[in-house]
Short mmCIF file of C-alpha atoms in Angstrom, two decimals:
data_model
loop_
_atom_site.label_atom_id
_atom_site.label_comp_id
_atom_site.label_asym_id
_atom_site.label_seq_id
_atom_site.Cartn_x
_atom_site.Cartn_y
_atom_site.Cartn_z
CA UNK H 1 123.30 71.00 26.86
CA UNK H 2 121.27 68.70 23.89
CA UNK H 3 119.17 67.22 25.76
CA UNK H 4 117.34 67.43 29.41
CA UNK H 5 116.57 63.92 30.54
CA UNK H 6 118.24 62.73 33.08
CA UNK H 7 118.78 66.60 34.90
CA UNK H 8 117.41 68.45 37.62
CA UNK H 9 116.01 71.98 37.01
CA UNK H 10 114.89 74.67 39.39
CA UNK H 11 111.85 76.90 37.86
CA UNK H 12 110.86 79.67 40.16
CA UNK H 13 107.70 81.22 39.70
CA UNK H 14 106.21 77.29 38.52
CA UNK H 15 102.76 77.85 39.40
CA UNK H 16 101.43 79.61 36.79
CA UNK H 17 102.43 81.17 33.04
CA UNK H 18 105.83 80.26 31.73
CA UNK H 19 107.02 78.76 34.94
CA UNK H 20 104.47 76.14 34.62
CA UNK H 21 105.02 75.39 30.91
CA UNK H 22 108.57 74.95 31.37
CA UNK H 23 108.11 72.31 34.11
CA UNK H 24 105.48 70.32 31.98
CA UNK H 25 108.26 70.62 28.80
CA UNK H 26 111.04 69.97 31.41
CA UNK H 27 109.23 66.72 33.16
CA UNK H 28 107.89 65.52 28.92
CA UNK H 29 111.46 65.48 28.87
CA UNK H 30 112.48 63.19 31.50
CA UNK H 31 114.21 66.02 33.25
CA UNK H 32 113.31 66.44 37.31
CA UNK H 33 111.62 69.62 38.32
CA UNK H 34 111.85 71.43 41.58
CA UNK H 35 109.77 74.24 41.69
CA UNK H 36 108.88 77.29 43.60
CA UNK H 37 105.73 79.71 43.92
CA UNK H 38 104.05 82.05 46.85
CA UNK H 39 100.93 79.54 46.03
CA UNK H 40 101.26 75.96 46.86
CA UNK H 41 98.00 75.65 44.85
CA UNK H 42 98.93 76.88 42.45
CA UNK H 43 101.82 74.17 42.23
CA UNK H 44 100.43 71.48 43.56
CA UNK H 45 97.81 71.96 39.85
CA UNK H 46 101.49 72.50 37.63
CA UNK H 47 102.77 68.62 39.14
CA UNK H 48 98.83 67.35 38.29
CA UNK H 49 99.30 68.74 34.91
CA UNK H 50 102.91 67.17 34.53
CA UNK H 51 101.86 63.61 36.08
CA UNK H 52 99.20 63.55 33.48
CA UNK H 53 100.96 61.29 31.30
CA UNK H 54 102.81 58.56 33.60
CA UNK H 55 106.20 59.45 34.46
CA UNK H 56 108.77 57.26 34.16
CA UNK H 57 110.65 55.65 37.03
CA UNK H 58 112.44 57.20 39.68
CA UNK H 59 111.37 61.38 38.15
CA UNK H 60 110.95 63.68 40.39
CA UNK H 61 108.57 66.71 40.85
CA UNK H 62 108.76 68.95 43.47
CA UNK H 63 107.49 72.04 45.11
CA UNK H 64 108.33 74.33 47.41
CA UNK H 65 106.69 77.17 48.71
CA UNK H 66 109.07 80.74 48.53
CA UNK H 67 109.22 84.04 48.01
CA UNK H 68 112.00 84.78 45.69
CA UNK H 69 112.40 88.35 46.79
CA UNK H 70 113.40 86.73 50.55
CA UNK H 71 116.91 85.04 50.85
CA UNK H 72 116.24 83.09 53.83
CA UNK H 73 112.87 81.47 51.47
CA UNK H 74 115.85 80.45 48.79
CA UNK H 75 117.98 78.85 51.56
CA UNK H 76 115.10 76.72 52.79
CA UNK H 77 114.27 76.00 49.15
CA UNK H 78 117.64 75.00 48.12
CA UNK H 79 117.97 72.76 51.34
CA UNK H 80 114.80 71.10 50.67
CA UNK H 81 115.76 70.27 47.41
CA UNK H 82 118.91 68.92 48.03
CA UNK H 83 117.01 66.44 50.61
CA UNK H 84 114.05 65.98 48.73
CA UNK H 85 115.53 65.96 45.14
CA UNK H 86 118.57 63.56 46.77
CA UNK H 87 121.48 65.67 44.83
CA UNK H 88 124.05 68.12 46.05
CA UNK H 89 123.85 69.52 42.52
CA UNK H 90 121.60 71.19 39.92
CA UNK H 91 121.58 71.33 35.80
CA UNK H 92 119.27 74.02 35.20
CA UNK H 93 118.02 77.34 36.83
CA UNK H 94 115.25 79.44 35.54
CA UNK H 95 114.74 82.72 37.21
CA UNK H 96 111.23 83.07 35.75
CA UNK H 97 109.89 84.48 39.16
CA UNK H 98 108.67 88.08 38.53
CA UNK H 99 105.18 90.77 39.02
CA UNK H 100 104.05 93.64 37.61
CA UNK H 101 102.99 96.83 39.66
CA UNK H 102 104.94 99.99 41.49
CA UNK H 103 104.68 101.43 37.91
CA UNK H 104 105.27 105.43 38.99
CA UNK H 105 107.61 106.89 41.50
CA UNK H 106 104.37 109.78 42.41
CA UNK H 107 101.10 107.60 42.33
CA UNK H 108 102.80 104.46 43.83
CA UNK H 109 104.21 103.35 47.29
CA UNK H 110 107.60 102.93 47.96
CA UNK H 111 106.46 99.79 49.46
CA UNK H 112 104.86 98.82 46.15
CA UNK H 113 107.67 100.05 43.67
CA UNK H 114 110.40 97.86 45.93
CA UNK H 115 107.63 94.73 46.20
CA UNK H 116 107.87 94.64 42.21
CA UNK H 117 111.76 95.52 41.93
CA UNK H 118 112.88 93.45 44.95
CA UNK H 119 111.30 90.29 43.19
CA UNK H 120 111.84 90.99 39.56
CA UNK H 121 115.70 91.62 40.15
CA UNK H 122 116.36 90.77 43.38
CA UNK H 123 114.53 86.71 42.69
CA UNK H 124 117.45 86.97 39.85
CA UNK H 125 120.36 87.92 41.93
CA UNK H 126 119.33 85.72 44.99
CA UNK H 127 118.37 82.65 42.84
CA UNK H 128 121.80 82.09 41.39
CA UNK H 129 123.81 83.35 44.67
CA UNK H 130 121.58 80.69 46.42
CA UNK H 131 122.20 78.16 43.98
CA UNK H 132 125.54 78.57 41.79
CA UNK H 133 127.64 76.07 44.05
CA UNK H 134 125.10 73.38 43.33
CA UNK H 135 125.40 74.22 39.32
CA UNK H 136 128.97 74.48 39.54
CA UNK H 137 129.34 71.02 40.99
CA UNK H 138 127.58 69.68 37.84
CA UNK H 139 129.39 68.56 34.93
CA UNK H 140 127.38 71.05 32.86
CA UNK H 141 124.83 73.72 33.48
CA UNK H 142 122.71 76.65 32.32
CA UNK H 143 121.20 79.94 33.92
CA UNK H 144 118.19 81.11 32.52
CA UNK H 145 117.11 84.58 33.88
CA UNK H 146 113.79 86.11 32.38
CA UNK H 147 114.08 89.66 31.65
CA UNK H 148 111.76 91.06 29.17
CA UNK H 149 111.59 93.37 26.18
CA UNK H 150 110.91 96.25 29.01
CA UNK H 151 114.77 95.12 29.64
CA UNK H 152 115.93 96.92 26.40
CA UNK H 153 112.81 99.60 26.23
CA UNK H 154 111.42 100.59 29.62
CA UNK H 155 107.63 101.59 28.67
CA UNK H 156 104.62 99.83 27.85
CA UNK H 157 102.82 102.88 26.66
CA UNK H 158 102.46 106.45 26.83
CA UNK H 159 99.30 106.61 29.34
CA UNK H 160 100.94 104.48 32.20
CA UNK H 161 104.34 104.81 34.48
CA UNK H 162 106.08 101.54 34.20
CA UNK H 163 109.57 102.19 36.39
CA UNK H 164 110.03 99.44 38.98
CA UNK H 165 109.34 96.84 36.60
CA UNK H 166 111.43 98.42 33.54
CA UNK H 167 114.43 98.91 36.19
CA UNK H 168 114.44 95.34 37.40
CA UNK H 169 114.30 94.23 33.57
CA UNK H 170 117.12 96.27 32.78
CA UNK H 171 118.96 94.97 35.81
CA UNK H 172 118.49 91.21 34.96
CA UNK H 173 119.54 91.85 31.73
CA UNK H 174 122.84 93.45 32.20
CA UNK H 175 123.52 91.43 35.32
CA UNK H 176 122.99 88.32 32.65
CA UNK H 177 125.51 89.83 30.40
CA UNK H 178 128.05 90.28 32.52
CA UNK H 179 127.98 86.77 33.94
CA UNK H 180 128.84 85.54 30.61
CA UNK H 181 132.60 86.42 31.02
CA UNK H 182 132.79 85.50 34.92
CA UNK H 183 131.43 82.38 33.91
CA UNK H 184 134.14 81.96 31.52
CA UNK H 185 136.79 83.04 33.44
CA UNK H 186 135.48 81.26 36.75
CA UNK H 187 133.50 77.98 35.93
CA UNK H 188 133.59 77.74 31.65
CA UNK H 189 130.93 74.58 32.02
CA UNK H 190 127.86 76.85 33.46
CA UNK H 191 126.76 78.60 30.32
CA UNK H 192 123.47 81.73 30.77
CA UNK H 193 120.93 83.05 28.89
CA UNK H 194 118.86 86.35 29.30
CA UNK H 195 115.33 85.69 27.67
CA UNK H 196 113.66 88.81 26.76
CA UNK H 197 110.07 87.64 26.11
CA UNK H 198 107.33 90.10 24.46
CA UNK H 199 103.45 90.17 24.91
CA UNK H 200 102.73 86.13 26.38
CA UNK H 201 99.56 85.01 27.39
CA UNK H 202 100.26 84.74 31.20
CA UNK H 203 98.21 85.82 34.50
CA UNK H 204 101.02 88.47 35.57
CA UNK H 205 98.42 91.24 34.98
CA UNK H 206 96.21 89.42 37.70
CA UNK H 207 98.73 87.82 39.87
CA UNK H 208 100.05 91.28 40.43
CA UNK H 209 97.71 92.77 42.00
CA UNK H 210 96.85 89.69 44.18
CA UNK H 211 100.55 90.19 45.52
CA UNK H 212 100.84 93.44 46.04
CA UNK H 213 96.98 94.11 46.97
CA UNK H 214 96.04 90.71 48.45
CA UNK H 215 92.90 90.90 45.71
CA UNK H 216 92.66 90.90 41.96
CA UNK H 217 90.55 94.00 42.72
CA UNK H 218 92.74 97.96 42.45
CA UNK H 219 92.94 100.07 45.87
CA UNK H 220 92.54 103.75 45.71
CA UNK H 221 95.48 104.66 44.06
CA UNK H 222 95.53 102.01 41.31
CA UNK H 223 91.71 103.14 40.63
CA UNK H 224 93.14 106.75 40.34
CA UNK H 225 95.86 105.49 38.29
CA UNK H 226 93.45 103.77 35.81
CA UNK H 227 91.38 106.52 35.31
CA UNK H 228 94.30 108.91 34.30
CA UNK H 229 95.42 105.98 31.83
CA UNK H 230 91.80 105.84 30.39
CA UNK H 231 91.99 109.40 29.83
CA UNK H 232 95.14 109.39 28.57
CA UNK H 233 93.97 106.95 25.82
CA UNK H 234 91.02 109.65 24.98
CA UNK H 235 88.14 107.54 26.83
CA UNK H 236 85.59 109.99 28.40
CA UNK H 237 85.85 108.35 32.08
CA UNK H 238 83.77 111.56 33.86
CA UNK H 239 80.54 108.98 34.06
CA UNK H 240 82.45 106.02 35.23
CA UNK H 241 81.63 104.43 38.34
CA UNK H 242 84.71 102.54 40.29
CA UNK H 243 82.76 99.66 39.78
CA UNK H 244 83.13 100.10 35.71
CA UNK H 245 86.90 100.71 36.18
CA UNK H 246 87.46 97.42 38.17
CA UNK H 247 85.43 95.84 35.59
CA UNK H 248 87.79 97.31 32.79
CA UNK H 249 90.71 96.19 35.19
CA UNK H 250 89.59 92.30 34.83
CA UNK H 251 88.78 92.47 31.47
CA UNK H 252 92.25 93.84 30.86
CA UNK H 253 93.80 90.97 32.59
CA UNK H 254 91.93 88.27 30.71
CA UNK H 255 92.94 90.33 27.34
CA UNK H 256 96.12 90.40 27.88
CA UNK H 257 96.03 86.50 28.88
CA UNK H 258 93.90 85.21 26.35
CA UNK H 259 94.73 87.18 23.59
CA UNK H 260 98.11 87.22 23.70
CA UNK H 261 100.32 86.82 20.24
CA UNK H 262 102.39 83.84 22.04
CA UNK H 263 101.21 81.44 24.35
CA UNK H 264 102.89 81.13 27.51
CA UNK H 265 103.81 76.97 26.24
CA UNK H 266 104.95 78.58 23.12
CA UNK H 267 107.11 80.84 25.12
CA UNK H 268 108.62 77.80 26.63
CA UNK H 269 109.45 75.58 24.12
CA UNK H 270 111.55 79.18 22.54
CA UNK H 271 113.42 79.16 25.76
CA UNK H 272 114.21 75.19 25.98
CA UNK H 273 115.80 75.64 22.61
CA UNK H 274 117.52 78.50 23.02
CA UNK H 275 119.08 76.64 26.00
CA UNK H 276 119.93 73.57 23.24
CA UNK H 277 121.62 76.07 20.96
CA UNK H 278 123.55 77.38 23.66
CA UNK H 279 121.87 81.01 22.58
CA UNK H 280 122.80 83.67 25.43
CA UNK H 281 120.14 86.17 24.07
CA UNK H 282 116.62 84.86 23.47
CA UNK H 283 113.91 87.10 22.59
CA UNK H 284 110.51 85.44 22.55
CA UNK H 285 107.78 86.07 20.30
CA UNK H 286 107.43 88.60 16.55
CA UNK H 287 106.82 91.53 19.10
CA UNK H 288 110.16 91.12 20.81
CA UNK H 289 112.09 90.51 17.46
CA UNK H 290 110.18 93.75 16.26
CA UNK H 291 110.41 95.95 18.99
CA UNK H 292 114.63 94.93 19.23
CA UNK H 293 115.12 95.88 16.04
CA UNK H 294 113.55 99.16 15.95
CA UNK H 295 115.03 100.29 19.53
CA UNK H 296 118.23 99.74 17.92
CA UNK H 297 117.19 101.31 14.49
CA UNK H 298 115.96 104.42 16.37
CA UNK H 299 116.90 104.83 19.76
CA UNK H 300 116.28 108.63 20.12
CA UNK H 301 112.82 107.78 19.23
CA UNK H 302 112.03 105.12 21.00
CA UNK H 303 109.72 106.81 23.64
CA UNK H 304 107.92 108.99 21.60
CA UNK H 305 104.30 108.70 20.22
CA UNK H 306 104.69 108.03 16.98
CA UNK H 307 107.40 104.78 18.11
CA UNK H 308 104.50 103.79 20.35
CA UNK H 309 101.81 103.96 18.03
CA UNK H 310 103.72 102.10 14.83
CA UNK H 311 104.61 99.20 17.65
CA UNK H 312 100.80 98.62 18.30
CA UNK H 313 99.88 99.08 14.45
CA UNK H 314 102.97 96.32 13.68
CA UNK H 315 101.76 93.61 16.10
CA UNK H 316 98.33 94.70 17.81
CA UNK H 317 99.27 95.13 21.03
CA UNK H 318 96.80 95.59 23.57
CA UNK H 319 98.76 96.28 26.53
CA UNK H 320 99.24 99.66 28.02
#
């Protein structure tokens, strides 16, 4: 697939981060967007942002409120579509839908670890169940599902549990892989790609903890969590109020968003061409390159200090 214009694209998750810079590249393209998000605010400012240059004639933007994680959310989303978007077929699907959270199998809920797991893999699985027929009807077509580098090393750091998230990632990207060949054998003109992005500047960090909390603000056991991370780093966190450790919570959300080594529109233009190129493996950003090629390199070491540490001394991380 060369070029977009003219196509209809699904991007789940389009309210914020990647999912929203992929429908502004997608629309700049002349392709037609229907999106998806738990926040119809948060949507309704990604179509502002793509109708800020006029669109041409006849495109076609639209949202739908879902929660990827619930199959009877997809169906309504897929029938909507298909009425509002006037097509009984789709070009594009990006399974960019995913949260953070549910990190450790003792300090976390069950409740919290499945909340991360059932949207990170299950939006995946249920997003191209719900919507291969309408891909395969097309006369060409492309799967995009976002996994992450936590899909080829499940950590983000020695101080903090990251499980439910590294599980799903891991999922997602051997599910991807194996659709390669039953796409061959079954429908050869649907092509898929697994994108394995590093460190982007997105709100997942924040957007997290509003799903699974209802607040950007920790609970009891997220405080509790944060404090054995903080110590774990060798940060004296006796004298700390909870008041200073939600503080250090926000201001590690806006790090990680703002200071980021790729932008979440730089992450999205990587993607689009990988999709052009036909690439089934896309790692986004130096980090992800990096990180791959050490993992391989040294895979006995790979959760060990020292890997850790010469990771954050190669790209200055500040995540974990």
């Amino acid at each position: 697939m060369k070029d977009f214009a003219g196509k209809i694209a699904v991007v789940t998750g389009g309210g914020t981060g990647m999912g929203r810079e992929l429908a502004r590249l997608l629309v700049a393209e002349g392709c037609n967007v229907a999106m998806c998000d738990v926040s119809a605010e948060a949507m309704a400012e990604t179509k502002r942002l793509c109708e800020v240059e006029k669109l041409p004639q006849g495109l076609r933007i639209t949202t739908h409120v879902a929660d990827v994680s619930i199959e009877d959310h997809y169906k309504r989303f897929r029938d909507e579509l298909i009425e509002q978007q006037a097509t009984d077929k789709i070009h594009l699907l990006f399974n960019n839908a995913g949260i953070g959270g549910g990190g450790s199998l003792f300090s976390n809920t069950r409740e919290q670890w499945e909340r991360t797991f059932n949207i990170c893999w299950g939006g995946v699985y249920l997003g191209v169940r719900t919507f291969l027929p309408l891909l395969v009807k097309a006369d060409e077509a492309h799967i995009v599902n976002t996994s992450s580098v936590n899909g080829f090393w499940a950590s983000v750091g020695m101080g903090v549990s990251h499980t439910a998230y590294s599980a799903a990632k891991f999922a997602v990207k051997g599910f991807t892989e194996a659709m390669i060949n039953d796409l061959r054998l079954n429908a050869p003109h649907v092509k898929c790609s697994v994108v394995m992005p590093g460190h982007i500047g997105t709100s997942i960090v924040s957007n997290s903890r509003k799903v699974q909390n209802g607040s950007d603000q920790l609970n009891a056991d997220e405080l509790k969590q944060a404090r054995q991370r903080l110590q774990g780093q060798g940060i004296d966190v006796a004298r700390m109020s909870d008041a200073d450790i939600q503080q250090l919570a926000l201001d590690r959300a806006r790090i990680f968003h703002d200071e980021a080594p790729t932008s979440a529109a730089a992450a999205a233009k990587i993607i689009l061409d990988g999709v052009k190129a036909e690439r089934w493996r896309i790692l986004v950003g130096d980090d992800a390159h990096l990180l791959d090629e050490r993992v391989r390199k040294t895979p006995e070491q790979a959760y060990t200090p020292e890997f850790y540490q010469g990771i954050v001394a190669a790209t200055g991380w500040k995540v974990g």
